[in-house]
Amino acid sequence: MALWAGRFTKEIDSRTNDFNSSIRFDARMYKEDITGSIAHATMLAQQGIIGADDVKQIVTELPKIMQEIEDGTLPFDPNAEDIHMFVEAELTKRIGDAGKRLHTARSRNDQVALDIRMYLKKECAEIIGMLKEMTAVFCQQAQEHLETVMPGYTHLQRAQPITFAHHLMAYANMFLRDIERMEQAAVRMNVLPLGSGALAGTTYPIDRTKVADLLGFDSITQNSLDGVSDRDFCIDVAAAVSTIMMHLSRFSEEVILWCSWEFKFVELDDAFATGSSIMPQKKNPDITELVRGKTGRVYGDLMTLLTMMKGLPLAYNKDMQEDKEAVFDAVDTVKLCIKTVIPMVQTMRVINENMRAAAAKGFINATDCADYLVKKGLPFRDAYKITGTLVAYCIECSLTLETVPLEVYQQACSSFEKDVYEAISLETCVKERKVAGGPAPQAVQQQIDYVMQKLQENT
Ligand code: ARG
């Protein structure tokens, strides 16, 4: 019999029950549900709303239920409507009337709003920890490759020389913003909805702030309708997680390219790649392809939440039960991805020579060649044009700017002197880009130091 069976004359149809039930996906909030109930009961007793004896039984029995769930000795009842009903029914089975008093001054609507917030607060903290670990790994790899010259690209065309460290630190900066977004989501959801009741608060003299203190919330929600019908915090998390996935997916795409024979900039450790069932030569970057693929799925979760909420009148509607599978899937997926990417990046072998060779082939020092002429007094547009002619000549004769003879340079422009070779060497091109944020080793070292410093904050 359902706890709400009073006004019904029939048992619920088993198909309706299965359709309606959320226990198979909300059972994972058992800890939050029980912890929330202990705080609620404690407050009820302090306010004289339920007796000291009742609360004693409640707060003694609930931790036992939690322990048994954890030990696996208390299995979830698949027929229960949801985790809230399951815990309450189990409690009542054990302690009778005292258990029936737990739900005084509370509705499942504010209870579920509380549980998800508590659950996601914990998840945010975990994801932030994982993001920090991943960012540190990127910094460590960068530290090893301050001098590893590679081509930087625009339009996937070789553009200007950078270093592998510089490239990695671009991602480290994205991850810093991801951490910030997760922190902001966690702060915004740290508001206690309990006490909103079903939608219109309660007539009992409850102390919401007391419960907020007990459960570690910064404050309480200011409007009971909003308290029970707000799922912005789920959307915040799914949006922040989608952005993390977008970053991971861009990185994955690059790793996939880099692992190809066309690039061969990196080689994944055997433990983080897979083979083919038919082609013996294959070593596939499956991890990164899956990360890229799972990004779509997380975007889908965000879209599920946004679409689910867009037409709902205030306050609670059962549609909102759909929030959990989406937001849980988003956080589960991002954690899985980060957990796998960390050791993959840690162990991947960078093939410096191939990066260097690719950098040498693409005329990526052409800007520096033009800048050389500018330093000799030519206007940039003229210098640009002269260099363009030289590049065209090189392409025709299969030469590079490093190998074309000085006479050719001087025919193109009399300002060229022998020192042009030094000026356009890839090492010089990188070393001279020492502007803050640039690829020069000392500039990237500053980026690494800054990011590492940021990671230390609030840990
Ligand atoms: N299982 C429900 C959910 O996840 C709990 C709230 C149910 N409230 C209600 N009035 N039926 O949304």
Short mmCIF file of C-alpha atoms and ligand atoms in Angstrom, two decimals:
data_model
loop_
_atom_site.label_atom_id
_atom_site.label_comp_id
_atom_site.label_asym_id
_atom_site.label_seq_id
_atom_site.Cartn_x
_atom_site.Cartn_y
_atom_site.Cartn_z
CA MET A 1 0.00 0.00 0.00
CA ALA A 2 1.37 3.41 -0.90
CA LEU A 3 1.88 5.89 1.91
CA TRP A 4 -0.61 8.20 0.21
CA ALA A 5 -3.24 5.44 -0.24
CA GLY A 6 -5.84 7.16 2.03
CA ARG A 7 -8.04 8.72 -0.66
CA PHE A 8 -7.77 5.83 -3.10
CA THR A 9 -10.10 2.88 -3.37
CA LYS A 10 -7.86 0.70 -5.55
CA GLU A 11 -4.28 -0.50 -5.51
CA ILE A 12 -2.13 1.20 -8.11
CA ASP A 13 -1.90 -0.67 -11.41
CA SER A 14 1.50 -2.34 -11.57
CA ARG A 15 2.19 -0.75 -14.96
CA THR A 16 1.41 2.69 -13.57
CA ASN A 17 3.62 1.97 -10.62
CA ASP A 18 6.55 0.94 -12.80
CA PHE A 19 6.06 3.94 -15.03
CA ASN A 20 5.77 6.31 -12.11
CA SER A 21 8.53 4.94 -9.96
CA SER A 22 11.88 6.67 -9.87
CA ILE A 23 13.64 4.42 -7.39
CA ARG A 24 15.83 2.78 -10.00
CA PHE A 25 17.56 6.11 -10.61
CA ASP A 26 16.99 8.14 -7.45
CA ALA A 27 18.13 5.40 -5.05
CA ARG A 28 21.63 6.81 -5.39
CA MET A 29 20.48 9.79 -3.28
CA TYR A 30 19.82 7.62 -0.22
CA LYS A 31 22.58 9.24 1.79
CA GLU A 32 21.35 12.75 1.10
CA ASP A 33 17.76 11.73 1.78
CA ILE A 34 18.64 10.22 5.13
CA THR A 35 20.98 13.03 6.16
CA GLY A 36 18.31 15.58 5.22
CA SER A 37 15.70 13.70 7.25
CA ILE A 38 17.94 13.56 10.31
CA ALA A 39 18.41 17.34 10.18
CA HIS A 40 14.69 17.90 9.59
CA ALA A 41 13.71 15.67 12.52
CA THR A 42 16.29 17.28 14.80
CA MET A 43 14.86 20.71 14.01
CA LEU A 44 11.25 19.48 14.46
CA ALA A 45 12.10 18.32 17.98
CA GLN A 46 13.96 21.50 18.85
CA GLN A 47 10.94 23.51 17.78
CA GLY A 48 8.68 21.28 19.87
CA ILE A 49 6.83 20.06 16.78
CA ILE A 50 7.53 16.41 17.49
CA GLY A 51 8.50 14.83 20.81
CA ALA A 52 12.06 14.25 21.99
CA ASP A 53 11.38 10.56 22.25
CA ASP A 54 10.20 10.32 18.65
CA VAL A 55 13.18 12.18 17.32
CA LYS A 56 15.51 10.00 19.33
CA GLN A 57 14.12 6.90 17.65
CA ILE A 58 14.25 8.56 14.23
CA VAL A 59 17.85 9.72 14.48
CA THR A 60 18.95 6.38 15.89
CA GLU A 61 17.27 4.27 13.26
CA LEU A 62 17.99 6.32 10.12
CA PRO A 63 21.79 5.88 10.35
CA LYS A 64 21.23 2.14 10.73
CA ILE A 65 19.18 2.14 7.55
CA MET A 66 21.97 4.05 5.81
CA GLN A 67 24.55 1.56 7.03
CA GLU A 68 22.51 -1.41 5.88
CA ILE A 69 22.02 0.11 2.44
CA GLU A 70 25.76 0.64 2.26
CA ASP A 71 26.54 -2.91 3.40
CA GLY A 72 24.11 -4.27 0.86
CA THR A 73 21.98 -5.93 3.52
CA LEU A 74 19.01 -3.68 2.84
CA PRO A 75 18.15 -3.90 -0.86
CA PHE A 76 16.04 -1.17 -2.46
CA ASP A 77 12.48 -2.24 -3.09
CA PRO A 78 11.97 -1.91 -6.86
CA ASN A 79 8.26 -1.36 -6.26
CA ALA A 80 8.84 1.65 -4.04
CA GLU A 81 7.74 4.90 -5.65
CA ASP A 82 11.00 6.64 -4.97
CA ILE A 83 13.89 6.80 -2.53
CA HIS A 84 11.99 9.16 -0.22
CA MET A 85 9.06 6.77 0.13
CA PHE A 86 11.39 3.82 0.48
CA VAL A 87 13.32 5.31 3.41
CA GLU A 88 10.19 6.55 5.16
CA ALA A 89 8.40 3.23 4.77
CA GLU A 90 11.43 1.32 6.01
CA LEU A 91 11.73 3.63 9.02
CA THR A 92 8.07 3.28 9.85
CA LYS A 93 8.28 -0.49 9.53
CA ARG A 94 10.98 -0.42 12.19
CA ILE A 95 9.88 2.26 14.65
CA GLY A 96 6.16 2.64 13.99
CA ASP A 97 4.50 5.94 14.96
CA ALA A 98 7.74 7.83 15.43
CA GLY A 99 8.58 7.07 11.80
CA LYS A 100 5.20 8.37 10.71
CA ARG A 101 6.00 11.71 12.36
CA LEU A 102 9.12 12.35 10.27
CA HIS A 103 7.24 13.84 7.34
CA THR A 104 5.58 16.54 9.48
CA ALA A 105 6.01 20.00 7.91
CA ARG A 106 7.62 18.56 4.82
CA SER A 107 6.59 17.48 1.33
CA ARG A 108 8.39 15.27 -1.11
CA ASN A 109 8.56 18.34 -3.30
CA ASP A 110 10.89 20.23 -1.00
CA GLN A 111 12.53 16.97 0.05
CA VAL A 112 13.54 16.02 -3.49
CA ALA A 113 14.67 19.58 -4.21
CA LEU A 114 16.91 19.30 -1.14
CA ASP A 115 18.27 15.87 -1.99
CA ILE A 116 19.31 16.78 -5.53
CA ARG A 117 21.04 19.92 -4.33
CA MET A 118 22.93 17.96 -1.69
CA TYR A 119 23.86 15.28 -4.20
CA LEU A 120 25.04 17.75 -6.83
CA LYS A 121 27.02 19.82 -4.32
CA LYS A 122 29.05 16.70 -3.60
CA GLU A 123 29.40 15.91 -7.29
CA CYS A 124 30.56 19.44 -8.08
CA ALA A 125 33.26 19.17 -5.42
CA GLU A 126 34.38 15.85 -6.88
CA ILE A 127 34.46 17.15 -10.44
CA ILE A 128 36.40 20.23 -9.34
CA GLY A 129 38.96 17.95 -7.67
CA MET A 130 39.28 15.88 -10.84
CA LEU A 131 39.57 18.96 -13.04
CA LYS A 132 42.38 20.23 -10.82
CA GLU A 133 44.18 16.94 -11.12
CA MET A 134 43.81 16.95 -14.90
CA THR A 135 45.00 20.55 -15.16
CA ALA A 136 48.08 19.72 -13.09
CA VAL A 137 48.86 16.82 -15.44
CA PHE A 138 48.65 19.16 -18.44
CA CYS A 139 51.03 21.54 -16.63
CA GLN A 140 53.46 18.69 -15.94
CA GLN A 141 53.48 17.66 -19.58
CA ALA A 142 53.90 21.30 -20.57
CA GLN A 143 56.87 21.63 -18.23
CA GLU A 144 58.60 18.85 -20.19
CA HIS A 145 57.99 20.52 -23.54
CA LEU A 146 58.82 24.19 -23.12
CA GLU A 147 61.27 23.91 -26.02
CA THR A 148 59.37 21.42 -28.18
CA VAL A 149 58.63 23.42 -31.31
CA MET A 150 55.49 22.53 -33.23
CA PRO A 151 53.37 24.28 -35.83
CA GLY A 152 50.49 26.34 -34.51
CA TYR A 153 47.46 26.19 -36.80
CA THR A 154 44.63 28.33 -38.01
CA HIS A 155 42.09 26.75 -40.39
CA LEU A 156 44.11 23.58 -39.69
CA GLN A 157 46.81 25.13 -41.88
CA ARG A 158 50.27 25.59 -40.46
CA ALA A 159 50.38 29.18 -39.27
CA GLN A 160 53.10 30.19 -36.82
CA PRO A 161 55.53 28.31 -34.64
CA ILE A 162 54.58 27.54 -31.06
CA THR A 163 55.64 24.90 -28.59
CA PHE A 164 53.82 21.84 -27.38
CA ALA A 165 53.87 23.38 -23.89
CA HIS A 166 52.12 26.47 -25.19
CA HIS A 167 49.48 24.33 -26.88
CA LEU A 168 48.84 22.29 -23.73
CA MET A 169 48.59 25.39 -21.59
CA ALA A 170 45.76 26.67 -23.78
CA TYR A 171 43.77 23.69 -22.47
CA ALA A 172 44.95 24.29 -18.91
CA ASN A 173 43.41 27.75 -19.14
CA MET A 174 40.12 26.32 -20.41
CA PHE A 175 40.10 23.92 -17.49
CA LEU A 176 40.67 26.79 -15.05
CA ARG A 177 37.50 28.40 -16.37
CA ASP A 178 35.73 25.04 -16.10
CA ILE A 179 36.72 24.85 -12.45
CA GLU A 180 35.37 28.36 -11.94
CA ARG A 181 32.08 27.45 -13.63
CA MET A 182 31.67 24.37 -11.44
CA GLU A 183 32.47 26.44 -8.34
CA GLN A 184 29.90 29.03 -9.33
CA ALA A 185 27.27 26.35 -9.90
CA ALA A 186 28.05 24.86 -6.48
CA VAL A 187 27.77 28.23 -4.74
CA ARG A 188 24.50 29.09 -6.47
CA MET A 189 22.87 25.81 -5.48
CA ASN A 190 23.99 26.08 -1.87
CA VAL A 191 20.59 27.38 -0.77
CA LEU A 192 18.21 25.26 1.29
CA PRO A 193 14.77 24.66 -0.26
CA LEU A 194 13.42 22.57 2.64
CA GLY A 195 10.56 24.34 4.35
CA SER A 196 8.95 25.25 1.04
CA GLY A 197 6.57 22.36 1.68
CA ALA A 198 4.52 21.18 -1.27
CA LEU A 199 4.53 24.73 -2.66
CA ALA A 200 3.08 27.07 -0.04
CA GLY A 201 5.38 26.61 2.94
CA THR A 202 3.94 25.33 6.18
CA THR A 203 1.96 26.45 9.20
CA TYR A 204 4.32 24.71 11.61
CA PRO A 205 6.83 26.95 13.39
CA ILE A 206 9.85 25.38 11.70
CA ASP A 207 13.35 26.89 11.76
CA ARG A 208 14.67 26.71 8.23
CA THR A 209 17.93 28.43 9.04
CA LYS A 210 18.65 25.83 11.68
CA VAL A 211 18.28 23.06 9.07
CA ALA A 212 20.44 25.05 6.64
CA ASP A 213 23.17 25.24 9.31
CA LEU A 214 22.92 21.56 10.11
CA LEU A 215 23.26 20.61 6.45
CA GLY A 216 25.93 23.14 5.51
CA PHE A 217 23.81 25.42 3.30
CA ASP A 218 24.73 29.10 3.07
CA SER A 219 21.15 30.35 3.15
CA ILE A 220 17.51 29.43 2.55
CA THR A 221 15.38 29.87 -0.57
CA GLN A 222 13.32 33.07 -0.46
CA ASN A 223 10.09 31.90 -2.10
CA SER A 224 8.42 28.57 -1.53
CA LEU A 225 7.05 28.24 -5.07
CA ASP A 226 10.50 28.84 -6.47
CA GLY A 227 12.06 26.60 -3.83
CA VAL A 228 10.20 23.52 -5.06
CA SER A 229 10.05 24.26 -8.76
CA ASP A 230 13.55 25.54 -9.45
CA ARG A 231 15.84 23.22 -11.36
CA ASP A 232 18.18 25.95 -12.60
CA PHE A 233 20.91 24.39 -10.52
CA CYS A 234 20.64 21.15 -12.51
CA ILE A 235 20.84 23.16 -15.71
CA ASP A 236 23.84 25.10 -14.36
CA VAL A 237 25.65 21.85 -13.69
CA ALA A 238 24.72 20.30 -17.03
CA ALA A 239 25.79 23.48 -18.84
CA ALA A 240 29.11 23.68 -17.02
CA VAL A 241 29.69 19.98 -17.64
CA SER A 242 28.80 20.41 -21.32
CA THR A 243 31.49 23.06 -21.62
CA ILE A 244 34.01 20.74 -19.98
CA MET A 245 33.03 18.06 -22.48
CA MET A 246 33.38 20.53 -25.34
CA HIS A 247 36.94 21.27 -24.21
CA LEU A 248 37.76 17.59 -23.78
CA SER A 249 36.28 16.89 -27.17
CA ARG A 250 38.43 19.53 -28.88
CA PHE A 251 41.48 18.08 -27.20
CA SER A 252 40.40 14.58 -28.18
CA GLU A 253 40.02 15.61 -31.79
CA GLU A 254 43.57 16.93 -31.72
CA VAL A 255 44.94 13.77 -30.14
CA ILE A 256 43.17 11.74 -32.82
CA LEU A 257 44.84 13.85 -35.51
CA TRP A 258 48.20 13.77 -33.76
CA CYS A 259 48.10 9.96 -33.54
CA SER A 260 47.50 9.58 -37.27
CA TRP A 261 50.39 8.69 -39.57
CA GLU A 262 49.76 11.99 -41.31
CA PHE A 263 50.82 13.87 -38.15
CA LYS A 264 52.45 11.33 -35.82
CA PHE A 265 53.07 14.02 -33.21
CA VAL A 266 52.25 11.74 -30.30
CA GLU A 267 52.01 8.08 -29.58
CA LEU A 268 49.59 6.83 -26.98
CA ASP A 269 50.82 4.35 -24.46
CA ASP A 270 49.73 0.83 -25.39
CA ALA A 271 47.66 0.68 -22.22
CA PHE A 272 45.54 3.58 -23.45
CA ALA A 273 44.91 2.54 -27.05
CA THR A 274 43.23 -0.39 -28.73
CA GLY A 275 43.83 -2.63 -31.70
CA SER A 276 41.68 -3.75 -34.57
CA SER A 277 40.13 -7.21 -34.82
CA ILE A 278 41.17 -7.51 -38.47
CA MET A 279 43.94 -5.01 -39.28
CA PRO A 280 47.09 -6.03 -37.41
CA GLN A 281 48.83 -2.70 -37.93
CA LYS A 282 46.18 -0.65 -36.18
CA LYS A 283 46.54 1.23 -32.93
CA ASN A 284 43.41 3.24 -32.38
CA PRO A 285 42.83 6.22 -30.11
CA ASP A 286 39.47 4.91 -28.92
CA ILE A 287 39.50 6.80 -25.64
CA THR A 288 39.56 10.13 -27.35
CA GLU A 289 36.96 9.11 -29.90
CA LEU A 290 34.66 8.04 -27.09
CA VAL A 291 35.20 11.30 -25.25
CA ARG A 292 34.31 13.14 -28.45
CA GLY A 293 31.27 10.90 -28.90
CA LYS A 294 30.08 11.21 -25.32
CA THR A 295 30.11 14.98 -25.65
CA GLY A 296 26.97 14.74 -27.76
CA ARG A 297 25.33 12.70 -25.08
CA VAL A 298 26.06 15.28 -22.39
CA TYR A 299 24.76 18.08 -24.61
CA GLY A 300 21.65 15.90 -24.93
CA ASP A 301 21.33 15.83 -21.15
CA LEU A 302 21.45 19.62 -21.04
CA MET A 303 18.84 19.81 -23.78
CA THR A 304 16.64 17.32 -21.92
CA LEU A 305 16.64 19.54 -18.85
CA LEU A 306 16.03 22.78 -20.71
CA THR A 307 13.21 21.29 -22.74
CA MET A 308 11.68 19.50 -19.78
CA MET A 309 11.46 22.79 -17.83
CA LYS A 310 10.39 25.18 -20.53
CA GLY A 311 6.64 24.68 -20.41
CA LEU A 312 6.06 23.90 -16.76
CA PRO A 313 3.58 25.99 -14.82
CA LEU A 314 4.49 26.66 -11.19
CA ALA A 315 5.13 24.83 -8.98
CA TYR A 316 6.13 21.14 -8.91
CA ASN A 317 5.12 18.93 -11.84
CA LYS A 318 5.97 15.29 -12.22
CA ASP A 319 7.84 16.07 -15.42
CA MET A 320 10.56 17.26 -13.09
CA GLN A 321 11.30 13.71 -12.01
CA GLU A 322 13.05 13.48 -15.39
CA ASP A 323 15.74 15.86 -14.13
CA LYS A 324 17.66 13.18 -12.32
CA GLU A 325 18.56 10.75 -15.10
CA ALA A 326 19.75 13.64 -17.24
CA VAL A 327 21.86 15.44 -14.69
CA PHE A 328 23.23 12.21 -13.20
CA ASP A 329 24.22 11.01 -16.64
CA ALA A 330 25.97 14.32 -17.32
CA VAL A 331 28.05 14.17 -14.12
CA ASP A 332 28.76 10.44 -14.43
CA THR A 333 29.92 10.87 -18.00
CA VAL A 334 32.23 13.80 -17.38
CA LYS A 335 33.83 12.02 -14.43
CA LEU A 336 34.39 8.92 -16.50
CA CYS A 337 36.00 10.98 -19.25
CA ILE A 338 38.29 13.00 -16.99
CA LYS A 339 39.34 9.86 -15.15
CA THR A 340 40.44 8.26 -18.39
CA VAL A 341 42.00 11.32 -20.00
CA ILE A 342 44.31 11.98 -17.02
CA PRO A 343 46.45 8.83 -17.31
CA MET A 344 46.29 8.95 -21.10
CA VAL A 345 47.87 12.40 -21.13
CA GLN A 346 50.32 11.43 -18.41
CA THR A 347 51.63 8.50 -20.43
CA MET A 348 51.43 9.75 -23.98
CA ARG A 349 54.77 9.97 -25.77
CA VAL A 350 55.46 13.17 -27.61
CA ILE A 351 57.45 12.76 -30.82
CA ASN A 352 59.42 16.01 -30.77
CA GLU A 353 61.20 15.39 -34.08
CA ASN A 354 57.95 15.04 -36.00
CA MET A 355 56.54 18.21 -34.51
CA ARG A 356 59.78 20.01 -35.37
CA ALA A 357 59.79 18.62 -38.92
CA ALA A 358 56.18 19.67 -39.49
CA ALA A 359 57.02 23.13 -38.19
CA ALA A 360 59.93 23.40 -40.62
CA LYS A 361 57.85 22.57 -43.68
CA GLY A 362 54.96 24.95 -43.62
CA PHE A 363 56.55 28.40 -44.04
CA ILE A 364 55.36 29.16 -40.55
CA ASN A 365 58.22 31.63 -40.18
CA ALA A 366 56.94 33.76 -43.07
CA THR A 367 55.51 36.36 -40.65
CA ASP A 368 58.91 36.55 -38.97
CA CYS A 369 60.57 36.99 -42.36
CA ALA A 370 58.26 39.94 -43.06
CA ASP A 371 58.89 41.30 -39.55
CA TYR A 372 62.63 41.10 -40.28
CA LEU A 373 62.17 43.53 -43.17
CA VAL A 374 59.97 45.78 -41.05
CA LYS A 375 62.78 45.99 -38.53
CA LYS A 376 65.02 47.07 -41.44
CA GLY A 377 62.65 49.96 -42.09
CA LEU A 378 60.15 48.63 -44.67
CA PRO A 379 56.41 49.22 -44.23
CA PHE A 380 54.70 45.97 -43.15
CA ARG A 381 52.54 45.67 -46.29
CA ASP A 382 55.61 45.84 -48.56
CA ALA A 383 57.47 43.36 -46.39
CA TYR A 384 54.42 41.06 -46.50
CA LYS A 385 54.33 41.17 -50.29
CA ILE A 386 58.05 40.53 -50.73
CA THR A 387 57.87 37.56 -48.37
CA GLY A 388 54.88 36.23 -50.28
CA THR A 389 56.90 36.28 -53.50
CA LEU A 390 59.70 34.44 -51.77
CA VAL A 391 57.31 31.79 -50.47
CA ALA A 392 55.90 31.30 -53.97
CA TYR A 393 59.44 30.89 -55.29
CA CYS A 394 60.27 28.35 -52.59
CA ILE A 395 57.17 26.31 -53.34
CA GLU A 396 58.06 26.27 -57.02
CA CYS A 397 61.63 25.14 -56.35
CA SER A 398 60.83 22.85 -53.42
CA LEU A 399 62.80 25.01 -51.01
CA THR A 400 62.01 26.50 -47.62
CA LEU A 401 62.74 29.95 -46.28
CA GLU A 402 65.63 28.39 -44.33
CA THR A 403 67.22 26.85 -47.44
CA VAL A 404 66.68 29.45 -50.12
CA PRO A 405 70.04 31.10 -51.07
CA LEU A 406 70.88 34.61 -49.87
CA GLU A 407 71.11 35.89 -53.49
CA VAL A 408 67.46 35.02 -53.98
CA TYR A 409 66.57 36.90 -50.82
CA GLN A 410 68.57 39.88 -52.00
CA GLN A 411 67.00 39.82 -55.44
CA ALA A 412 63.62 40.01 -53.74
CA CYS A 413 64.75 42.88 -51.51
CA SER A 414 68.15 44.45 -51.02
CA SER A 415 67.54 44.87 -47.28
CA PHE A 416 68.03 41.15 -46.69
CA GLU A 417 71.38 40.28 -45.10
CA LYS A 418 72.98 37.12 -43.81
CA ASP A 419 71.36 37.49 -40.41
CA VAL A 420 67.96 36.69 -41.99
CA TYR A 421 68.63 32.98 -41.44
CA GLU A 422 69.06 33.52 -37.73
CA ALA A 423 65.98 35.76 -37.63
CA ILE A 424 63.74 33.16 -39.25
CA SER A 425 65.04 30.08 -37.48
CA LEU A 426 62.14 28.40 -35.72
CA GLU A 427 63.93 28.65 -32.39
CA THR A 428 64.26 32.42 -32.80
CA CYS A 429 60.65 32.74 -33.93
CA VAL A 430 59.49 31.04 -30.76
CA LYS A 431 62.03 32.65 -28.44
CA GLU A 432 61.17 36.14 -29.63
CA ARG A 433 57.47 35.71 -28.97
CA LYS A 434 58.03 36.44 -25.34
CA VAL A 435 55.02 38.69 -24.99
CA ALA A 436 52.86 37.74 -21.99
CA GLY A 437 50.75 34.77 -23.07
CA GLY A 438 53.09 33.93 -25.95
CA PRO A 439 54.94 30.70 -26.78
CA ALA A 440 58.47 31.68 -25.72
CA PRO A 441 59.70 29.26 -23.05
CA GLN A 442 59.86 31.90 -20.34
CA ALA A 443 56.37 33.18 -21.20
CA VAL A 444 54.94 29.66 -21.03
CA GLN A 445 56.78 29.04 -17.78
CA GLN A 446 54.88 32.01 -16.37
CA GLN A 447 51.63 30.49 -17.60
CA ILE A 448 52.45 27.20 -15.91
CA ASP A 449 53.37 28.96 -12.66
CA TYR A 450 50.17 30.99 -12.77
CA VAL A 451 47.95 27.97 -13.37
CA MET A 452 49.70 25.88 -10.72
CA GLN A 453 49.27 28.76 -8.29
CA LYS A 454 45.55 28.98 -9.13
CA LEU A 455 45.17 25.26 -8.51
CA GLN A 456 46.51 25.70 -5.00
CA GLU A 457 43.82 28.26 -4.14
CA ASN A 458 40.97 26.95 -1.95
CA THR A 459 42.21 23.39 -1.84
N1 ARG B 1 10.16 11.12 -7.21
C1 ARG B 1 9.72 12.47 -7.27
C2 ARG B 1 10.69 13.30 -8.12
O1 ARG B 1 11.75 12.86 -8.33
C3 ARG B 1 9.63 13.06 -5.90
C4 ARG B 1 8.66 14.18 -5.76
C5 ARG B 1 7.30 13.66 -5.92
N2 ARG B 1 6.32 14.63 -5.59
C6 ARG B 1 5.05 14.47 -5.92
N3 ARG B 1 4.25 15.38 -5.55
N4 ARG B 1 4.64 13.44 -6.58
O2 ARG B 1 10.36 14.35 -8.57
#
